[in-house]
């Protein structure tokens, strides 16, 4: 075959890379002899590159097939797009060759539809990529959890430690949670994708969390936790070193300490991750209660100690003081290690909102509450049931009250432990509930009712001797002046006895951790105690009225003291109810009744909504009613004494016998003076003012109607006699006012009319009420003035 000579292309047509390659390979004459070998080598490289390109194309094709299998709609959508693009191209060519408005149609119809379709495809692509990413992350989580479990079971030993695999699993879980949180905010319509991922993550966590806790427990066991309870010492400043020696958390060292710290941080990180997941899942709902859970690591410290303590508790059911003492001692001995060692680990795990000190104390109190609920209270209730069936009082009620005293004292000491770290729980009701043993009544309202019943019976039993002792109804309370500045209330000692007992009940009520429990407890005990006091003063007043109709001074004094007791008791309750403690309970009571803080009656008056406002209102109604009865009794007695005096119409025309006051009025005035002295001496200042003013008003009406409007004729001598008699009656009231005649307006103006001349009477009557007011007659009608004028002789 003839050889064909090929001419080389001109150098200017070759790319720079080829020129540099030829210069490097063919620099000498000897290199020209190696040209066949070079050509062969280049041919092999070209074949290898072709094969590599073919493999890459094949692999890319496989990737495309796999990608298309995740979303079968993509191929169809791409085909539709291609078809529409071709249609668009053809329509563009057609539009370019015509001038019938084609571009406007493309811009107005075709392009928006195409843009919408492209956006939909982009969304599908983004969805597929996100699903693929999440699937990879969840797969990594499942692989990590599976590796942890297999390593634990020693089926597949691994070069990686269990701690490293746990850290890897948590890191992947955080990445997954971040991705889900981003999707929830940016693509809220992808709920099914998020739900599917959550389901797979929950399955992984259901395996991972128990395994992590089991690993943590094994580390605690290797540390020697829990320590023997017999080795615990006081945590006072003198013996603190001894306490530290017996605390495994302080004595652990080296690799064991490092493993424990890593396990602690891992468990805290896992809990923080779980909290973030719940926060995302409960978005838009009330999340506070669901998000704050007890610290898992602290629970793992408390649980074995609680089991060890309960072995001793079973021996001390009849001696609960030992139970509370042991729990407080354990809590106090280890509380410092929570601050010094474990709190920095919690901070490192970025677990926000947790105090190891508070969590330790709360967990110990919770374990105590669980034992009380399961073992102690059921036994006490069975004893109370036996007592109620037998009808014989035993020590069961006393034991119950002693148990409550121990719980209250324990809660106060525990709260002092929390406050030592500067944590304030006074405004945090949930925090108070966690560290209070009395929180057991929150889940068992029937026990709260039983406690209230026992407390009420105990208070009433202690009040019985005070109620039957007459000295408590006769002697005044020393220093019974009130903060409201109402002066000496002259209240009997029985009111102070009831208030002391009620104050003791309120102090016990303050120990309850929630406002709702306090409100219910006070309604169950406080309201019946106030009602008992009300019943006592009402019964004594009714007895006094029934025996003598209050005509006797002793009976009058009994009622007076009951009125004083009612005012003092109600005023003290009002002062108490102004405290924030009562205001909170009042608001809670309003919420339960589903009413506003202030409701209005049909008359427009405010109806109070305090916790004891109903009882206070009854006491005030009693005081007003019986104060009115006092003035009625005195008026009735005065009327009986002066009945002959008012019937004797001739006396106003008879000559004066030289007496300062009419003889038939002396006994009535003496009666009035005596009763007013009794009331002034026994009744408190405020109610006495109301009584004598009411009595003066009613005496004014009685004397005016009985004398001046009785058609009796008055001469000058009679007018003078009446003026003297009325002046003496005014003098009875002079010790309590400067111008007593001002409280007898009708009688005073009637005398004024009798002193006028006939012409003055005519002048007063001609102008009507206007003229009467100009002449100082403001409380009489024209008819009354005319009648009195006719009776003047």
Short mmCIF file of C-alpha atoms in Angstrom, two decimals, residues 313-656:
data_model
loop_
_atom_site.label_atom_id
_atom_site.label_comp_id
_atom_site.label_asym_id
_atom_site.label_seq_id
_atom_site.Cartn_x
_atom_site.Cartn_y
_atom_site.Cartn_z
CA UNK A 313 -39.50 4.71 105.09
CA UNK A 314 -41.39 1.45 105.38
CA UNK A 315 -40.31 1.25 109.02
CA UNK A 316 -41.39 4.83 109.79
CA UNK A 317 -44.97 5.08 108.57
CA UNK A 318 -46.09 5.76 112.15
CA UNK A 319 -43.20 8.20 112.63
CA UNK A 320 -43.32 10.48 109.61
CA UNK A 321 -40.94 12.97 111.22
CA UNK A 322 -38.10 10.54 110.48
CA UNK A 323 -39.13 10.36 106.81
CA UNK A 324 -39.02 14.13 106.40
CA UNK A 325 -35.76 14.38 108.32
CA UNK A 326 -34.01 11.80 106.11
CA UNK A 327 -35.23 13.36 102.86
CA UNK A 328 -34.12 16.81 103.95
CA UNK A 329 -30.75 15.51 105.10
CA UNK A 330 -30.05 13.77 101.78
CA UNK A 331 -31.22 16.83 99.86
CA UNK A 332 -29.03 19.15 101.89
CA UNK A 333 -25.90 16.97 101.82
CA UNK A 334 -25.69 16.80 98.01
CA UNK A 335 -27.13 20.18 97.02
CA UNK A 336 -23.73 21.89 96.89
CA UNK A 337 -22.34 19.40 94.38
CA UNK A 338 -25.21 20.30 92.06
CA UNK A 339 -24.02 23.90 91.88
CA UNK A 340 -20.29 23.25 91.82
CA UNK A 341 -20.00 20.24 89.51
CA UNK A 342 -23.15 19.62 87.50
CA UNK A 343 -24.39 23.13 86.71
CA UNK A 344 -21.34 23.91 84.49
CA UNK A 345 -22.05 20.72 82.54
CA UNK A 346 -25.66 21.77 81.98
CA UNK A 347 -24.48 25.16 80.76
CA UNK A 348 -21.98 23.49 78.43
CA UNK A 349 -24.79 21.40 76.95
CA UNK A 350 -26.66 24.69 76.35
CA UNK A 351 -29.73 23.36 78.14
CA UNK A 352 -31.45 26.66 78.90
CA UNK A 353 -33.83 27.37 81.76
CA UNK A 354 -32.54 24.74 84.19
CA UNK A 355 -30.91 25.07 87.61
CA UNK A 356 -29.34 21.86 88.89
CA UNK A 357 -29.90 22.98 92.46
CA UNK A 358 -33.59 23.55 91.91
CA UNK A 359 -33.98 20.36 89.88
CA UNK A 360 -32.25 18.29 92.56
CA UNK A 361 -34.46 19.69 95.31
CA UNK A 362 -37.60 19.34 93.17
CA UNK A 363 -36.77 15.73 92.29
CA UNK A 364 -36.21 14.82 95.94
CA UNK A 365 -39.50 16.48 96.92
CA UNK A 366 -41.28 14.65 94.09
CA UNK A 367 -39.96 11.29 95.28
CA UNK A 368 -41.17 12.13 98.79
CA UNK A 369 -44.60 13.11 97.46
CA UNK A 370 -44.89 9.85 95.55
CA UNK A 371 -44.21 7.87 98.71
CA UNK A 372 -46.70 9.95 100.69
CA UNK A 373 -49.36 9.38 98.05
CA UNK A 374 -48.76 5.63 97.77
CA UNK A 375 -48.07 4.64 101.37
CA UNK A 376 -48.65 7.28 104.04
CA UNK A 377 -51.89 9.02 103.15
CA UNK A 378 -53.82 5.81 102.32
CA UNK A 379 -52.96 4.41 105.76
CA UNK A 380 -54.06 7.61 107.50
CA UNK A 381 -57.30 7.67 105.52
CA UNK A 382 -58.05 4.06 106.46
CA UNK A 383 -57.59 5.01 110.12
CA UNK A 384 -60.00 7.92 109.68
CA UNK A 385 -62.54 5.60 108.05
CA UNK A 386 -62.30 3.20 110.98
CA UNK A 387 -62.83 6.12 113.32
CA UNK A 388 -65.94 7.30 111.47
CA UNK A 389 -67.40 3.79 111.42
CA UNK A 390 -66.71 3.15 115.09
CA UNK A 391 -67.93 6.57 116.17
CA UNK A 392 -65.06 6.82 118.64
CA UNK A 393 -62.46 9.52 118.20
CA UNK A 394 -58.96 8.14 118.01
CA UNK A 395 -55.61 9.71 117.36
CA UNK A 396 -56.15 9.52 113.57
CA UNK A 397 -57.19 13.16 113.23
CA UNK A 398 -54.38 14.28 115.45
CA UNK A 399 -51.90 12.22 113.43
CA UNK A 400 -53.22 13.81 110.24
CA UNK A 401 -52.69 17.33 111.61
CA UNK A 402 -49.20 16.40 112.81
CA UNK A 403 -48.38 15.11 109.33
CA UNK A 404 -49.55 18.41 107.82
CA UNK A 405 -47.38 20.32 110.33
CA UNK A 406 -44.37 18.24 109.28
CA UNK A 407 -45.09 18.90 105.60
CA UNK A 408 -45.35 22.65 106.17
CA UNK A 409 -42.11 22.73 108.18
CA UNK A 410 -40.34 20.61 105.53
CA UNK A 411 -41.47 22.94 102.73
CA UNK A 412 -40.15 25.98 104.57
CA UNK A 413 -36.72 24.38 105.03
CA UNK A 414 -36.61 23.25 101.41
CA UNK A 415 -37.50 26.73 100.19
CA UNK A 416 -34.68 28.13 102.29
CA UNK A 417 -32.30 25.72 100.49
CA UNK A 418 -33.45 27.09 97.14
CA UNK A 419 -33.21 30.72 98.26
CA UNK A 420 -29.60 30.24 99.38
CA UNK A 421 -28.57 30.19 95.72
CA UNK A 422 -30.38 33.45 95.01
CA UNK A 423 -33.20 31.80 93.06
CA UNK A 424 -36.52 33.49 93.79
CA UNK A 425 -39.66 31.39 93.41
CA UNK A 426 -42.07 33.73 95.15
CA UNK A 427 -43.64 34.86 91.88
CA UNK A 428 -43.34 31.54 90.09
CA UNK A 429 -46.29 29.34 91.03
CA UNK A 430 -45.06 26.33 89.07
CA UNK A 431 -41.68 26.57 90.82
CA UNK A 432 -43.35 26.62 94.23
CA UNK A 433 -45.45 23.61 93.31
CA UNK A 434 -42.37 21.57 92.36
CA UNK A 435 -40.64 22.08 95.72
CA UNK A 436 -43.72 21.72 97.95
CA UNK A 437 -44.81 18.45 99.51
CA UNK A 438 -48.29 19.96 99.85
CA UNK A 439 -48.62 19.75 96.07
CA UNK A 440 -50.05 16.24 96.65
CA UNK A 441 -53.39 17.96 97.32
CA UNK A 442 -53.38 19.41 93.80
CA UNK A 443 -53.96 15.97 92.29
CA UNK A 444 -56.26 14.77 95.08
CA UNK A 445 -58.95 17.39 95.79
CA UNK A 446 -60.78 14.86 97.95
CA UNK A 447 -57.80 14.84 100.30
CA UNK A 448 -57.90 18.63 100.43
CA UNK A 449 -61.58 18.46 101.39
CA UNK A 450 -60.74 15.95 104.10
CA UNK A 451 -57.90 18.10 105.42
CA UNK A 452 -60.18 21.15 105.50
CA UNK A 453 -62.83 19.18 107.38
CA UNK A 454 -60.32 18.03 110.00
CA UNK A 455 -58.86 21.53 110.36
CA UNK A 456 -62.34 23.02 110.76
CA UNK A 457 -63.37 20.48 113.38
CA UNK A 458 -60.14 21.08 115.26
CA UNK A 459 -60.61 24.86 115.18
CA UNK A 460 -64.22 24.64 116.35
CA UNK A 461 -63.27 22.24 119.14
CA UNK A 462 -60.65 24.70 120.35
CA UNK A 463 -63.16 27.55 120.18
CA UNK A 464 -65.88 25.81 122.24
CA UNK A 465 -64.38 26.73 125.64
CA UNK A 466 -64.03 30.34 124.51
CA UNK A 467 -67.63 30.47 123.29
CA UNK A 468 -69.19 29.13 126.51
CA UNK A 469 -67.00 31.29 128.77
CA UNK A 470 -69.11 34.37 129.56
CA UNK A 471 -66.00 36.34 130.46
CA UNK A 472 -65.06 36.36 126.78
CA UNK A 473 -68.39 38.07 126.03
CA UNK A 474 -68.03 40.70 128.75
CA UNK A 475 -64.35 41.67 128.74
CA UNK A 476 -63.10 43.95 126.01
CA UNK A 477 -60.17 43.20 123.73
CA UNK A 478 -57.08 45.00 124.95
CA UNK A 479 -55.94 47.55 122.39
CA UNK A 480 -58.76 46.85 119.92
CA UNK A 481 -58.12 50.09 118.01
CA UNK A 482 -57.90 49.30 114.30
CA UNK A 483 -55.41 50.35 111.67
CA UNK A 484 -58.24 52.03 109.79
CA UNK A 485 -58.42 54.67 112.54
CA UNK A 486 -61.90 53.78 113.81
CA UNK A 487 -60.94 54.18 117.46
CA UNK A 488 -61.72 51.75 120.26
CA UNK A 489 -64.27 49.21 119.04
CA UNK A 490 -65.01 47.96 122.59
CA UNK A 491 -65.13 44.49 121.13
CA UNK A 492 -65.46 41.50 123.48
CA UNK A 493 -62.61 39.01 123.73
CA UNK A 494 -64.58 36.34 121.84
CA UNK A 495 -64.00 38.22 118.56
CA UNK A 496 -60.25 38.17 119.14
CA UNK A 497 -60.40 34.43 119.90
CA UNK A 498 -62.14 33.73 116.57
CA UNK A 499 -59.71 35.97 114.71
CA UNK A 500 -56.70 34.20 116.23
CA UNK A 501 -58.06 30.86 115.14
CA UNK A 502 -58.85 32.20 111.67
CA UNK A 503 -55.38 33.72 111.42
CA UNK A 504 -53.83 30.34 112.22
CA UNK A 505 -55.89 28.76 109.45
CA UNK A 506 -54.77 31.46 107.01
CA UNK A 507 -51.13 30.89 107.94
CA UNK A 508 -51.51 27.20 107.09
CA UNK A 509 -53.29 28.18 103.89
CA UNK A 510 -50.28 30.29 102.84
CA UNK A 511 -48.18 27.13 102.69
CA UNK A 512 -50.19 25.70 99.79
CA UNK A 513 -48.25 26.12 96.53
CA UNK A 514 -50.98 27.37 94.16
CA UNK A 515 -53.58 30.12 94.35
CA UNK A 516 -56.42 27.77 93.42
CA UNK A 517 -55.59 25.44 96.32
CA UNK A 518 -55.37 28.36 98.76
CA UNK A 519 -58.65 29.78 97.53
CA UNK A 520 -60.47 26.47 97.89
CA UNK A 521 -58.93 25.71 101.28
CA UNK A 522 -59.87 29.11 102.70
CA UNK A 523 -63.41 28.81 101.39
CA UNK A 524 -63.71 25.39 103.02
CA UNK A 525 -62.41 26.57 106.43
CA UNK A 526 -62.38 30.36 106.64
CA UNK A 527 -65.95 30.90 105.52
CA UNK A 528 -67.43 28.34 107.99
CA UNK A 529 -65.41 29.87 110.86
CA UNK A 530 -66.78 33.32 110.07
CA UNK A 531 -70.27 31.84 109.79
CA UNK A 532 -69.86 30.19 113.17
CA UNK A 533 -68.95 33.55 114.69
CA UNK A 534 -71.95 35.15 112.98
CA UNK A 535 -74.25 32.42 114.31
CA UNK A 536 -72.93 32.94 117.85
CA UNK A 537 -73.55 36.70 117.97
CA UNK A 538 -76.92 36.29 116.21
CA UNK A 539 -78.04 33.63 118.68
CA UNK A 540 -77.02 35.70 121.71
CA UNK A 541 -78.80 38.75 120.34
CA UNK A 542 -81.97 36.78 119.61
CA UNK A 543 -81.89 35.21 123.08
CA UNK A 544 -81.58 38.63 124.66
CA UNK A 545 -84.44 39.96 122.56
CA UNK A 546 -86.64 36.95 123.23
CA UNK A 547 -86.27 37.08 127.02
CA UNK A 548 -86.91 40.76 127.77
CA UNK A 549 -87.58 42.41 124.39
CA UNK A 550 -84.37 44.38 125.18
CA UNK A 551 -86.07 46.40 127.89
CA UNK A 552 -83.55 45.21 130.47
CA UNK A 553 -80.15 46.91 130.57
CA UNK A 554 -78.34 43.56 130.71
CA UNK A 555 -80.09 42.36 127.56
CA UNK A 556 -79.34 45.69 125.92
CA UNK A 557 -75.67 45.31 126.87
CA UNK A 558 -75.54 41.81 125.36
CA UNK A 559 -76.73 43.11 122.01
CA UNK A 560 -74.37 46.08 122.24
CA UNK A 561 -71.39 43.76 122.72
CA UNK A 562 -72.48 41.60 119.81
CA UNK A 563 -72.65 44.70 117.62
CA UNK A 564 -69.16 45.71 118.76
CA UNK A 565 -67.85 42.23 118.03
CA UNK A 566 -69.43 42.28 114.58
CA UNK A 567 -67.84 45.64 113.67
CA UNK A 568 -64.41 44.67 114.97
CA UNK A 569 -64.49 41.28 113.23
CA UNK A 570 -65.69 42.67 109.89
CA UNK A 571 -63.19 45.53 109.95
CA UNK A 572 -60.25 43.21 110.63
CA UNK A 573 -61.38 40.95 107.79
CA UNK A 574 -61.53 43.96 105.44
CA UNK A 575 -57.98 44.94 106.39
CA UNK A 576 -56.79 41.39 105.73
CA UNK A 577 -58.56 41.27 102.37
CA UNK A 578 -56.56 44.27 101.16
CA UNK A 579 -53.43 42.11 101.19
CA UNK A 580 -52.14 40.72 97.88
CA UNK A 581 -52.56 37.19 99.25
CA UNK A 582 -56.35 37.67 99.50
CA UNK A 583 -56.61 39.69 96.29
CA UNK A 584 -55.09 36.80 94.29
CA UNK A 585 -57.55 34.36 95.80
CA UNK A 586 -60.40 36.76 95.12
CA UNK A 587 -59.46 36.95 91.45
CA UNK A 588 -59.23 33.17 91.28
CA UNK A 589 -62.67 32.94 92.88
CA UNK A 590 -64.03 35.34 90.27
CA UNK A 591 -62.52 33.25 87.47
CA UNK A 592 -64.22 30.16 88.82
CA UNK A 593 -67.55 31.94 88.91
CA UNK A 594 -66.93 33.22 85.35
CA UNK A 595 -67.76 36.80 86.33
CA UNK A 596 -65.96 40.10 86.13
CA UNK A 597 -63.90 41.51 88.99
CA UNK A 598 -66.65 44.04 89.63
CA UNK A 599 -70.31 43.37 88.93
CA UNK A 600 -73.10 45.85 89.30
CA UNK A 601 -76.51 45.32 90.85
CA UNK A 602 -79.67 46.75 89.35
CA UNK A 603 -79.19 49.84 91.56
CA UNK A 604 -75.72 50.38 90.14
CA UNK A 605 -73.90 49.53 93.38
CA UNK A 606 -70.65 47.59 93.25
CA UNK A 607 -70.73 43.99 94.35
CA UNK A 608 -67.41 42.90 95.85
CA UNK A 609 -65.81 39.72 94.65
CA UNK A 610 -63.34 38.99 97.48
CA UNK A 611 -62.90 35.56 98.98
CA UNK A 612 -64.75 36.48 102.22
CA UNK A 613 -66.93 39.34 100.98
CA UNK A 614 -70.14 37.38 101.41
CA UNK A 615 -69.41 36.73 105.10
CA UNK A 616 -68.33 40.35 105.67
CA UNK A 617 -71.57 41.55 104.12
CA UNK A 618 -73.61 39.39 106.52
CA UNK A 619 -71.74 40.83 109.51
CA UNK A 620 -72.42 44.38 108.35
CA UNK A 621 -76.09 43.63 107.76
CA UNK A 622 -76.30 42.19 111.27
CA UNK A 623 -74.70 45.30 112.76
CA UNK A 624 -76.99 47.70 110.89
CA UNK A 625 -80.13 45.69 111.69
CA UNK A 626 -79.47 45.37 115.40
CA UNK A 627 -78.28 48.95 115.79
CA UNK A 628 -81.60 50.00 114.33
CA UNK A 629 -83.34 47.69 116.81
CA UNK A 630 -81.57 49.47 119.67
CA UNK A 631 -82.93 52.86 118.63
CA UNK A 632 -86.37 51.29 118.15
CA UNK A 633 -86.34 49.78 121.65
CA UNK A 634 -85.34 53.08 123.28
CA UNK A 635 -87.95 54.97 121.25
CA UNK A 636 -90.65 52.47 122.20
CA UNK A 637 -89.78 52.75 125.90
CA UNK A 638 -89.73 56.55 125.73
CA UNK A 639 -93.11 56.54 123.98
CA UNK A 640 -94.62 54.40 126.72
CA UNK A 641 -93.21 56.65 129.45
CA UNK A 642 -94.45 59.90 127.91
CA UNK A 643 -97.78 58.69 126.59
CA UNK A 644 -99.78 60.55 129.32
CA UNK A 645 -97.69 63.63 128.70
CA UNK A 646 -98.59 63.76 125.03
CA UNK A 647 -102.27 62.92 125.63
CA UNK A 648 -102.73 65.84 128.06
CA UNK A 649 -103.66 68.60 125.62
CA UNK A 650 -104.99 70.93 128.31
CA UNK A 651 -101.59 71.41 129.90
CA UNK A 652 -100.59 73.81 127.11
CA UNK A 653 -103.35 76.23 128.22
CA UNK A 654 -102.83 75.92 131.99
CA UNK A 655 -100.83 78.29 134.10
CA UNK A 656 -97.20 77.49 134.88
#
